[in-house]
Short mmCIF file of C-alpha atoms in Angstrom, two decimals:
data_model
loop_
_atom_site.label_atom_id
_atom_site.label_comp_id
_atom_site.label_asym_id
_atom_site.label_seq_id
_atom_site.Cartn_x
_atom_site.Cartn_y
_atom_site.Cartn_z
CA TYR A 1 16.57 3.58 7.11
CA ASP A 2 19.63 5.49 5.89
CA GLU A 3 21.62 4.15 8.84
CA VAL A 4 20.62 0.56 8.13
CA GLY A 5 21.18 0.97 4.39
CA GLY A 6 24.58 2.47 5.05
CA TYR A 7 25.54 -0.45 7.26
CA VAL A 8 24.41 -2.98 4.66
CA SER A 9 26.29 -1.18 1.86
CA LYS A 10 29.45 -0.75 3.88
CA THR A 11 29.68 -4.36 5.06
CA VAL A 12 28.80 -6.00 1.74
CA LEU A 13 30.95 -3.74 -0.44
CA SER A 14 33.88 -4.30 1.90
CA GLY A 15 33.48 -8.04 1.46
CA SER A 16 32.74 -8.55 5.14
CA ASP A 17 30.60 -11.63 5.77
CA GLU A 18 28.68 -10.26 8.77
CA PHE A 19 25.15 -11.44 8.01
CA ASP A 20 23.38 -14.00 5.81
CA LEU A 21 19.97 -12.38 5.36
CA TYR A 22 18.70 -8.84 5.02
CA PHE A 23 15.19 -8.46 6.45
CA GLY A 24 14.39 -4.81 5.80
CA MET A 25 11.90 -2.21 4.63
CA VAL A 26 11.07 -2.81 0.98
CA MET A 27 11.16 0.84 -0.07
CA SER A 28 14.76 1.28 1.06
CA ALA A 29 15.82 -2.15 -0.24
CA GLY A 30 15.05 -0.99 -3.76
CA GLY A 31 17.88 1.53 -3.49
CA LEU A 32 20.32 -1.10 -2.25
CA VAL A 33 19.58 -3.21 -5.31
CA THR A 34 21.17 -0.59 -7.59
CA LYS A 35 24.42 -1.07 -5.65
CA LYS A 36 24.47 -4.74 -6.63
CA LEU A 37 24.65 -5.94 -3.02
CA PHE A 38 22.35 -8.95 -3.24
CA LEU A 39 22.22 -12.37 -4.84
CA ASN A 40 19.46 -13.63 -7.12
CA TRP A 41 16.77 -15.54 -5.22
CA HIS A 42 16.23 -17.75 -8.26
CA ASP A 43 19.80 -19.03 -7.78
CA ILE A 44 19.43 -19.75 -4.06
CA GLU A 45 19.20 -23.48 -3.36
CA ASN A 46 15.96 -24.91 -1.92
CA ILE A 47 13.87 -21.79 -2.68
CA ASN A 48 10.66 -22.63 -4.52
CA PHE A 49 8.55 -19.63 -5.55
CA GLU A 50 5.77 -21.97 -6.65
CA LYS A 51 4.99 -22.81 -3.03
CA PRO A 52 2.05 -20.96 -1.41
CA TRP A 53 4.23 -19.30 1.23
CA TRP A 54 5.78 -17.14 -1.52
CA TYR A 55 3.68 -14.38 -3.09
CA ASP A 56 3.00 -14.81 -6.81
CA SER A 57 4.54 -11.39 -7.46
CA ASN A 58 8.00 -12.85 -6.74
CA SER A 59 8.06 -14.81 -9.98
CA GLU A 60 5.98 -12.32 -11.96
CA GLU A 61 5.99 -8.58 -11.21
CA ILE A 62 9.27 -8.18 -9.29
CA THR A 63 11.40 -10.61 -11.29
CA TYR A 64 13.18 -9.34 -14.39
CA ASN A 65 15.02 -11.64 -16.82
CA GLY A 66 15.11 -14.40 -14.22
CA LYS A 67 16.56 -12.08 -11.60
CA ALA A 68 14.97 -11.24 -8.24
CA PRO A 69 17.30 -9.77 -5.60
CA ILE A 70 14.27 -8.98 -3.44
CA ALA A 71 11.60 -11.48 -2.43
CA ILE A 72 8.53 -11.46 -0.17
CA SER A 73 7.17 -14.48 1.66
CA HIS A 74 4.80 -15.10 4.54
CA LEU A 75 7.82 -14.64 6.77
CA ASN A 76 7.16 -10.94 6.04
CA TYR A 77 3.92 -10.83 8.03
CA SER A 78 3.77 -7.04 7.68
CA ALA A 79 2.87 -7.63 4.03
CA VAL A 80 -0.51 -8.88 5.24
CA ALA A 81 -0.96 -6.41 8.08
CA GLY A 82 -0.04 -3.42 5.91
CA ALA A 83 -2.64 -3.98 3.17
CA TYR A 84 -4.68 -0.78 2.64
CA CYS A 85 -8.43 -0.67 3.19
CA TYR A 86 -11.25 1.61 4.32
CA TYR A 87 -12.98 1.53 7.70
CA PHE A 88 -16.48 2.84 8.15
CA ASN A 89 -18.65 3.54 11.19
CA LYS A 90 -21.68 1.31 10.69
CA ASN A 91 -23.89 3.32 13.05
CA LEU A 92 -23.20 6.60 11.27
CA ALA A 93 -23.50 4.98 7.85
CA ALA A 94 -26.94 3.72 8.80
CA SER A 95 -28.04 7.10 10.14
CA TYR A 96 -27.06 8.69 6.81
CA GLU A 97 -28.79 5.88 4.92
CA LEU A 98 -25.72 4.89 2.91
CA GLY A 99 -27.18 1.47 2.20
CA ASP A 100 -25.60 -1.98 2.30
CA LEU A 101 -21.97 -1.18 1.57
CA TYR A 102 -20.94 -4.82 1.71
CA LYS A 103 -23.40 -5.64 -1.07
CA VAL A 104 -22.02 -2.75 -3.12
CA VAL A 105 -18.55 -4.29 -2.82
CA LEU A 106 -19.62 -7.86 -3.53
CA ASP A 107 -21.64 -6.73 -6.55
CA GLY A 108 -18.48 -5.15 -7.98
CA GLU A 109 -19.91 -1.63 -7.72
CA TRP A 110 -17.50 -0.18 -5.14
CA THR A 111 -15.80 2.48 -7.27
CA PHE A 112 -14.25 5.88 -6.67
CA ASP A 113 -17.37 7.54 -8.09
CA LYS A 114 -19.53 5.52 -5.68
CA LEU A 115 -17.42 6.60 -2.71
CA ASN A 116 -17.61 10.22 -3.85
CA GLU A 117 -21.38 9.96 -4.35
CA LEU A 118 -21.87 8.67 -0.81
CA ILE A 119 -19.82 11.22 1.11
CA LYS A 120 -19.62 14.36 -1.05
CA ASP A 121 -22.39 16.26 0.79
CA ILE A 122 -21.84 14.92 4.31
CA TYR A 123 -20.51 17.94 6.17
CA VAL A 124 -21.68 19.63 9.37
CA ASP A 125 -19.94 22.75 10.72
CA ASP A 126 -19.40 22.90 14.47
CA GLY A 127 -20.68 26.47 14.57
CA ASN A 128 -17.50 28.51 14.06
CA ASP A 129 -17.96 28.84 10.26
CA THR A 130 -14.49 27.40 9.67
CA ARG A 131 -13.68 24.06 8.05
CA ASP A 132 -11.41 22.26 10.49
CA GLU A 133 -10.99 18.97 12.31
CA ASN A 134 -13.75 19.89 14.78
CA ASP A 135 -16.46 19.58 12.10
CA PHE A 136 -18.24 16.43 10.92
CA TYR A 137 -17.27 14.84 7.57
CA GLY A 138 -18.04 11.88 5.40
CA LEU A 139 -14.34 11.04 5.16
CA GLY A 140 -11.07 12.18 6.68
CA MET A 141 -8.12 12.04 4.29
CA GLY A 142 -4.68 11.67 5.84
CA CYS A 143 -1.81 14.04 5.24
CA GLY A 144 0.90 11.41 5.32
CA ASP A 145 2.41 8.46 7.15
CA THR A 146 2.53 10.20 10.53
CA ASP A 147 0.37 7.59 12.25
CA ASP A 148 -0.88 4.07 11.60
CA ASP A 149 -4.42 5.41 11.44
CA ASP A 150 -3.57 8.45 9.33
CA GLU A 151 -3.05 6.99 5.89
CA ASN A 152 -4.01 8.41 2.52
CA MET A 153 -5.13 7.00 -0.81
CA PHE A 154 -2.34 8.63 -2.77
CA ARG A 155 0.29 5.91 -2.78
CA GLU A 156 -2.38 3.31 -3.26
CA GLY A 157 -4.37 5.23 -5.86
CA VAL A 158 -2.60 4.32 -9.07
CA TRP A 159 -2.56 0.62 -8.23
CA SER A 160 -6.11 0.36 -6.88
CA PHE A 161 -7.25 2.09 -10.08
CA ASP A 162 -5.24 -0.45 -12.13
CA ASN A 163 -2.74 2.08 -13.44
CA PRO A 164 0.66 0.55 -12.60
CA ILE A 165 3.80 2.68 -12.59
CA VAL A 166 5.93 0.17 -14.48
CA LYS A 167 5.07 -2.47 -17.08
CA LYS A 168 7.26 -4.90 -18.97
CA ASP A 169 7.57 -4.27 -22.68
CA GLU A 170 7.42 -6.91 -25.43
CA GLU A 171 10.97 -7.96 -24.59
CA GLY A 172 10.18 -8.25 -20.89
CA VAL A 173 12.08 -5.11 -19.87
CA PRO A 174 10.38 -2.94 -17.20
CA GLN A 175 9.44 0.50 -18.54
CA VAL A 176 7.76 3.53 -16.94
CA ALA A 177 4.07 3.21 -17.86
CA ILE A 178 2.25 5.54 -15.47
CA LYS A 179 1.24 7.86 -18.33
CA SER A 180 -1.95 6.17 -19.44
CA ASP A 181 -5.27 7.16 -20.99
CA LYS A 182 -6.83 7.52 -17.54
CA ILE A 183 -4.03 9.03 -15.45
CA ASP A 184 -5.25 12.62 -15.97
CA THR A 185 -8.71 11.56 -14.81
CA ILE A 186 -7.22 9.84 -11.75
CA VAL A 187 -5.19 12.90 -10.74
CA ASN A 188 -8.00 15.39 -11.32
CA ASN A 189 -10.60 13.25 -9.58
CA ILE A 190 -8.48 12.84 -6.46
CA TYR A 191 -7.55 16.53 -6.49
CA ASP A 192 -11.22 17.57 -6.63
CA PHE A 193 -12.03 14.95 -4.02
CA CYS A 194 -9.54 16.45 -1.57
CA TYR A 195 -9.96 20.16 -2.22
CA ASN A 196 -13.42 20.67 -3.70
CA THR A 197 -15.60 18.12 -1.91
CA ALA A 198 -17.55 19.30 1.13
CA GLY A 199 -17.63 15.86 2.72
CA VAL A 200 -13.84 15.36 2.71
CA PHE A 201 -11.46 16.70 5.33
CA TYR A 202 -7.95 17.14 3.96
CA ASP A 203 -5.32 19.60 5.14
CA PRO A 204 -1.79 19.07 3.75
CA THR A 205 -0.43 21.86 5.95
CA ARG A 206 -0.97 19.61 8.98
CA SER A 207 1.27 16.80 7.73
CA ASN A 208 3.45 16.78 10.85
CA GLU A 209 0.56 16.54 13.28
CA LYS A 210 -0.27 13.07 14.46
CA SER A 211 -3.54 11.19 14.08
CA ILE A 212 -5.74 14.03 12.84
CA VAL A 213 -7.79 11.68 10.69
CA GLY A 214 -7.75 8.95 13.30
CA ASP A 215 -9.16 11.37 15.87
CA LEU A 216 -11.92 12.36 13.46
CA PHE A 217 -12.97 8.75 13.07
CA TYR A 218 -12.59 7.63 16.67
CA SER A 219 -14.43 10.68 17.99
CA LYS A 220 -17.26 9.88 15.54
CA ARG A 221 -16.80 13.02 13.45
CA ALA A 222 -16.16 11.07 10.23
CA ILE A 223 -17.93 8.06 8.74
CA PHE A 224 -14.96 6.73 6.73
CA MET A 225 -11.23 6.45 7.41
CA MET A 226 -8.45 4.84 5.45
CA GLY A 227 -5.95 2.57 7.19
CA GLY A 228 -4.21 -0.78 6.99
CA LEU A 229 -5.58 -4.14 8.09
CA SER A 230 -3.37 -3.80 11.17
CA THR A 231 -5.38 -0.70 12.17
CA ALA A 232 -8.04 -3.11 13.44
CA THR A 233 -5.60 -4.31 16.10
CA SER A 234 -4.86 -0.84 17.47
CA ASP A 235 -5.94 0.13 20.99
CA LYS A 236 -8.11 2.91 19.58
CA MET A 237 -10.03 0.55 17.33
CA ARG A 238 -10.34 -2.12 19.99
CA ASN A 239 -11.82 0.49 22.35
CA PHE A 240 -14.06 1.98 19.67
CA GLU A 241 -17.64 1.87 20.93
CA ASP A 242 -19.53 1.90 17.62
CA ASP A 243 -19.67 -1.02 15.23
CA TYR A 244 -17.34 -0.71 12.27
CA GLY A 245 -16.71 -2.53 9.01
CA ILE A 246 -13.98 -2.68 6.39
CA LEU A 247 -14.06 -2.14 2.63
CA PRO A 248 -11.40 -2.63 -0.07
CA MET A 249 -9.85 0.22 -1.98
CA PRO A 250 -12.39 1.28 -4.61
CA LYS A 251 -11.99 0.43 -8.29
CA PHE A 252 -11.48 3.07 -10.97
CA ASP A 253 -14.81 2.04 -12.52
CA GLU A 254 -17.04 -1.02 -12.75
CA SER A 255 -15.22 -2.32 -15.85
CA GLN A 256 -12.16 -3.01 -13.67
CA GLN A 257 -12.15 -6.76 -13.07
CA LYS A 258 -11.08 -6.93 -9.42
CA TYR A 259 -10.29 -4.86 -6.38
CA LYS A 260 -6.54 -4.26 -6.20
CA THR A 261 -4.57 -3.73 -3.03
CA MET A 262 -1.11 -2.27 -2.65
CA VAL A 263 0.69 -2.80 0.65
CA GLY A 264 2.29 0.24 2.29
CA GLY A 265 5.99 0.67 1.51
CA HIS A 266 6.97 0.08 5.14
CA HIS A 267 6.50 -3.71 4.88
CA THR A 268 9.59 -5.91 4.97
CA CYS A 269 11.26 -7.99 2.28
CA LEU A 270 14.10 -10.51 2.07
CA ALA A 271 17.50 -10.29 0.39
CA VAL A 272 20.71 -12.33 0.55
CA PRO A 273 23.99 -10.36 0.53
CA LYS A 274 26.51 -11.39 -2.12
CA THR A 275 29.03 -11.99 0.68
CA CYS A 276 26.98 -14.96 1.91
CA LYS A 277 29.23 -18.03 2.08
CA ASP A 278 26.56 -20.72 2.46
CA THR A 279 23.57 -20.00 0.25
CA GLU A 280 22.24 -23.55 0.60
CA PHE A 281 21.95 -23.04 4.35
CA VAL A 282 20.18 -19.70 3.89
CA GLY A 283 17.79 -21.13 1.30
CA THR A 284 16.92 -24.07 3.54
CA ILE A 285 16.28 -21.88 6.58
CA VAL A 286 14.31 -19.18 4.73
CA GLU A 287 12.16 -21.76 2.94
CA ALA A 288 11.45 -23.52 6.23
CA LEU A 289 10.68 -20.32 8.13
CA SER A 290 8.46 -19.06 5.30
CA ALA A 291 6.57 -22.34 5.18
CA GLU A 292 6.08 -22.42 8.93
CA SER A 293 4.97 -18.77 8.95
CA TRP A 294 2.41 -19.61 6.26
CA LYS A 295 1.18 -22.55 8.34
CA THR A 296 1.09 -20.88 11.76
CA VAL A 297 1.78 -17.12 11.85
CA THR A 298 -0.42 -16.00 8.95
CA PRO A 299 -3.45 -18.03 10.08
CA THR A 300 -3.03 -16.66 13.60
CA LEU A 301 -2.80 -13.08 12.35
CA TYR A 302 -5.41 -13.46 9.65
CA GLU A 303 -7.98 -15.96 10.89
CA ILE A 304 -7.70 -15.57 14.66
CA ALA A 305 -6.46 -12.05 15.38
CA LEU A 306 -7.99 -10.05 12.54
CA LYS A 307 -11.04 -12.10 11.58
CA THR A 308 -12.10 -13.45 14.96
CA ARG A 309 -10.83 -11.06 17.60
CA TYR A 310 -10.98 -7.67 15.90
CA LEU A 311 -13.48 -7.72 13.04
CA ARG A 312 -17.02 -7.54 14.30
CA ASP A 313 -19.15 -9.15 11.59
CA ASP A 314 -18.99 -12.02 9.11
CA GLU A 315 -19.29 -9.70 6.12
CA SER A 316 -16.06 -7.91 7.04
CA LYS A 317 -14.30 -11.25 7.02
CA GLU A 318 -15.49 -11.91 3.47
CA ILE A 319 -14.34 -8.43 2.46
CA MET A 320 -10.92 -9.11 4.01
CA ASP A 321 -10.56 -12.11 1.72
CA LEU A 322 -11.14 -9.79 -1.26
CA ILE A 323 -8.53 -7.35 0.05
CA ILE A 324 -5.91 -10.05 0.53
CA ASP A 325 -6.76 -11.69 -2.80
CA GLY A 326 -6.12 -8.38 -4.56
CA THR A 327 -2.73 -7.81 -2.95
CA THR A 328 0.11 -7.19 -5.38
CA PHE A 329 3.76 -6.20 -5.13
CA ASP A 330 4.66 -4.10 -8.14
CA PHE A 331 8.09 -3.56 -9.73
CA GLY A 332 7.50 0.19 -9.78
CA SER A 333 6.90 0.25 -6.03
CA VAL A 334 9.24 -2.45 -4.71
CA TYR A 335 12.24 -0.91 -6.49
CA ASP A 336 11.14 2.74 -6.14
CA ASN A 337 13.42 3.90 -3.29
CA TRP A 338 11.63 7.31 -3.36
CA GLN A 339 13.15 7.92 -6.83
CA GLY A 340 10.31 6.90 -9.14
CA PHE A 341 6.58 7.61 -9.28
CA ALA A 342 5.35 5.64 -6.24
CA PHE A 343 4.77 8.87 -4.30
CA MET A 344 3.57 10.93 -7.27
CA LEU A 345 -0.03 11.44 -6.16
CA GLU A 346 0.95 12.25 -2.59
CA ARG A 347 3.43 14.88 -3.74
CA MET A 348 1.17 16.41 -6.38
CA ILE A 349 -1.95 16.67 -4.24
CA GLY A 350 0.02 17.89 -1.24
CA GLN A 351 1.45 20.68 -3.39
CA ARG A 352 -2.00 21.54 -4.82
CA ASN A 353 -0.86 20.46 -8.25
CA SER A 354 -3.29 18.70 -10.59
CA ASN A 355 -1.25 19.14 -13.78
CA PHE A 356 0.00 15.62 -14.43
CA GLU A 357 1.68 16.46 -17.75
CA SER A 358 3.80 19.16 -16.15
CA TYR A 359 4.79 16.95 -13.22
CA TYR A 360 5.50 14.00 -15.49
CA THR A 361 7.67 16.05 -17.83
CA THR A 362 9.74 17.27 -14.89
CA GLN A 363 10.07 13.96 -13.06
CA PHE A 364 10.21 11.44 -15.90
CA PRO A 365 13.97 11.75 -16.64
CA LYS A 366 14.84 11.05 -13.01
CA ALA A 367 12.37 8.16 -12.69
CA ARG A 368 13.45 6.59 -15.99
CA TYR A 369 17.10 6.83 -14.95
CA HIS A 370 16.34 5.18 -11.62
CA TYR A 371 14.39 2.25 -13.05
CA LYS A 372 17.02 1.78 -15.76
CA SER A 373 19.61 1.65 -12.99
CA VAL A 374 17.62 -1.12 -11.33
CA VAL A 375 17.35 -3.03 -14.61
CA LYS A 376 21.06 -2.54 -15.27
CA ALA A 377 21.91 -3.86 -11.81
CA LEU A 378 19.73 -6.92 -12.42
CA ASP A 379 21.36 -7.47 -15.82
#
């Protein structure tokens, strides 16, 4: 990503007209925005954010003062495939009498407390009196992004619990807003979940080892695993013998109106370099490609590949609709560039730190400076 970002910066800042469209990882694109390399999508001819092939977040969350140097359309198919969710082994769930999990979701009762209630006591030692990946657990929690099947709830946590990092103030200016009435509860709950819950496997010291959590799930030593929708298309899942289902990220509590889904920061986005000589051409092509992707690629990925070929029951397909419907692209994540609070929970829990106030006090000046730099660049 540094190499690509360096190339983009070098060519645009030098005034060299070498490319018309940047199609890159959203997390790194946020850093390029502060260098004022891109044009405003709202000024590009023939782009219409009201069309269904553009995500609503383009004109809402990630636009500031009529400016959006980054945009996400259905041309970015990874934005669908990368949506976070939970997988569960239906055979094991039945043997542990976990009930109708789909009904729990559809009744609006799928919360963090419900997840904890279901798996907290599900633990079976393999006989060596040591908690390790050879035991049986209710859930395996990933240590990081080392494998498609080895995700964690940390990056997703604040959004799925409806606690966004950034909100716009009364004047419409994005401000750091992660410090809320419930953020201490979120941090402490997840900390206890990872370190003090018998039914959860989590080992941050193994962050460089690949597919620990995936192996737990695929070898039937864990009932639940977190992943992305694209996990269903993996060879391991396709060859998985037991029936499985999917669930959305849990709510903070039942008062939360809907299930919210954040897409992993590796998904792509679109940006037009300020060196572009023919913005009308770019707008026409991008609009056409986005529309055609919405008409053909997304239905193929969503309806045929995921729903028909890989998901194994009708209920999972209904759940997938909830997951996609809850997808959002947030200013605090899209423009984070590893400088803000998007990775806060991952860093805190990995370092065995549950003191939000201390972490916030230390990191807030840096995060505020970064987001102000983004706002300044957009201004």
